[in-house]
């Protein structure tokens, strides 16, 4: 659809004038004008931080295909569900995932309040950066102990306040940027582009749901109820007559690997048509989204190939973001692989 | 704001013609027209099936207060979260909750396929209507066994198809109405009224999330991701290369009583400002919503007082919908109590 803005209004004016005599006419005119406005907006490049190439083109082709009402590939708005991993997909997870920085900062505060904590072997290991030790054993008991110390035993209000306070002080050790500044500009554009095309965007992450919810609306425009993450139960009580939710470590659900499709079913309740990840932990989410889906579907992997502007890793990542089997599966299932080095003009949000 | 529809378009026509020469003008005109349209709609009674009185007035006062930008009570759209119990609040739960009818219908199908099932004591009890027996013991083992037989051991696709098939055949034993026909007309109007005022409406029910999700968008306009209910985990697998989610009975979360605020935190992640229920099972949800909330808040209990047009019950309900302690708490916390007999002109959807 094209629209010439400099000409006389004659091309639609005749019809317009005859519409204006009734309420229905008013509504029709308003609808017509609204149809014109998006076409003006969409004429701009929706993904300006993406270099031209097959990755960018595959995104645009998919979005245009599923939003074209005259196409067999049209997907109703209700079913335009897009799911995004967070760590390594929407923001940087190197040298450590952001939530680990929170855990370490919080542990230091706890130890200052109660120095006996520092004698616990797992606290010692965490503060010394010996993460291998935390991950020993079949049930990751060390990691669970540390998460319990920093993510449970307080009210949800206290937890939110602690995360908020930390967000204000956080700066990335290498880039000296804030949390929001460590999100990827091209992915922020992708979130906006999908929403402009009536997609609902969800985070589906192995990170803590309560952690992400503190800031995700502000930095991604994603509301708390569109965030699926690792979670545990709270306990409801009236304390001095006031409602309180205490965070516990009970009933833990780990939203990673085969847990991601499970979390999607549990929290979203319908199958996505687009999934975005960066590691083997996202493979099952991409499989669930793209294999045997009655709708057209789209899978994308962000490949960390840019050591200069960010980090380069796949099989030996600085964190949990190993990308081996999913990368092998990509050609088989037609998943787009994005090379950060080649496909992205800019890496970090607002860094142009 | 008034708008005369019968006059010539001259009143805004002059402005229109001068607007039409530029893009900005087009947008301004579209905006103006859109401002007119909602005012035409909102001038009508938003709750036509509610009798005039304190209950109806309390709803309208609350909505007007939190949407008035010039008021101290204004609540940003992001935080306009409203939560609704389902059984007995949005639709009839007598003589048995709808999901029990599904369980019984499904049990009969299973027994026909495998007659040895009929020998199981709990299956016998269920088919004989001996629900007391199912609820014996501290862990409701009988009930869990029956739920397991009818809600687990199949894929999510198979389960959805079974519920869909049942929905088509269901008719209420007393009213001979469909599922949609057993929803309450006044509550349907309330859902629409809140949404027209930019509330997000969620179901928070003790019923099965997967059960409600099959039809809730069609009958309530509530999407799957805004339904919080009792849930268990699924298991993700590729079977013959195709993704499958198997329903299991593991990791059960019961979304009732003190579980409702817990479910709200887990799935919605922010505190509601309005809560609607009908039983003691909704008390904690109303407490969480209305006590010590930094925003203005609203709680409402549907009281089943109409034996003639529906059912009358509170302390001796036909199902689990006991309303005793919540009714006692209502005056203390300022919750609106709706008498179905006195406050509702119509009971069932589309029954005028």
JSON list of C-alpha atoms in Angstrom, two decimals, chain A residues 14 29 35 46 60 64 80 88 95 115 136-137 193 198 206 219 235 252 255 272 283 296 309 315 325 327:
[
{"chain": "A", "resi": 14, "resn": "UNK", "atom": "CA", "xyz": [-14.61, 12.20, -2.66]},
{"chain": "A", "resi": 29, "resn": "UNK", "atom": "CA", "xyz": [-13.15, 7.21, 7.85]},
{"chain": "A", "resi": 35, "resn": "UNK", "atom": "CA", "xyz": [-4.89, 1.98, 8.00]},
{"chain": "A", "resi": 46, "resn": "UNK", "atom": "CA", "xyz": [12.09, -1.64, 11.45]},
{"chain": "A", "resi": 60, "resn": "UNK", "atom": "CA", "xyz": [11.11, -9.59, 7.93]},
{"chain": "A", "resi": 64, "resn": "UNK", "atom": "CA", "xyz": [5.23, -10.04, 6.60]},
{"chain": "A", "resi": 80, "resn": "UNK", "atom": "CA", "xyz": [1.11, -14.37, 17.49]},
{"chain": "A", "resi": 88, "resn": "UNK", "atom": "CA", "xyz": [22.72, -14.23, 26.06]},
{"chain": "A", "resi": 95, "resn": "UNK", "atom": "CA", "xyz": [31.60, -13.01, 31.90]},
{"chain": "A", "resi": 115, "resn": "UNK", "atom": "CA", "xyz": [29.82, -12.83, 59.64]},
{"chain": "A", "resi": 136, "resn": "UNK", "atom": "CA", "xyz": [29.09, -30.27, 42.17]},
{"chain": "A", "resi": 137, "resn": "UNK", "atom": "CA", "xyz": [26.75, -33.14, 43.02]},
{"chain": "A", "resi": 193, "resn": "UNK", "atom": "CA", "xyz": [9.01, -4.70, 15.54]},
{"chain": "A", "resi": 198, "resn": "UNK", "atom": "CA", "xyz": [0.62, -7.42, 17.12]},
{"chain": "A", "resi": 206, "resn": "UNK", "atom": "CA", "xyz": [16.23, -20.08, 33.15]},
{"chain": "A", "resi": 219, "resn": "UNK", "atom": "CA", "xyz": [14.04, -2.26, 30.18]},
{"chain": "A", "resi": 235, "resn": "UNK", "atom": "CA", "xyz": [3.64, -18.49, 51.35]},
{"chain": "A", "resi": 252, "resn": "UNK", "atom": "CA", "xyz": [11.11, -25.26, 42.56]},
{"chain": "A", "resi": 255, "resn": "UNK", "atom": "CA", "xyz": [12.64, -23.19, 33.43]},
{"chain": "A", "resi": 272, "resn": "UNK", "atom": "CA", "xyz": [4.46, -19.89, 20.21]},
{"chain": "A", "resi": 283, "resn": "UNK", "atom": "CA", "xyz": [16.81, -26.04, 21.91]},
{"chain": "A", "resi": 296, "resn": "UNK", "atom": "CA", "xyz": [4.10, -20.93, 10.02]},
{"chain": "A", "resi": 309, "resn": "UNK", "atom": "CA", "xyz": [32.55, -5.66, 20.68]},
{"chain": "A", "resi": 315, "resn": "UNK", "atom": "CA", "xyz": [31.14, -24.72, 23.13]},
{"chain": "A", "resi": 325, "resn": "UNK", "atom": "CA", "xyz": [23.58, -29.35, 19.69]},
{"chain": "A", "resi": 327, "resn": "UNK", "atom": "CA", "xyz": [23.63, -25.10, 16.36]}
]
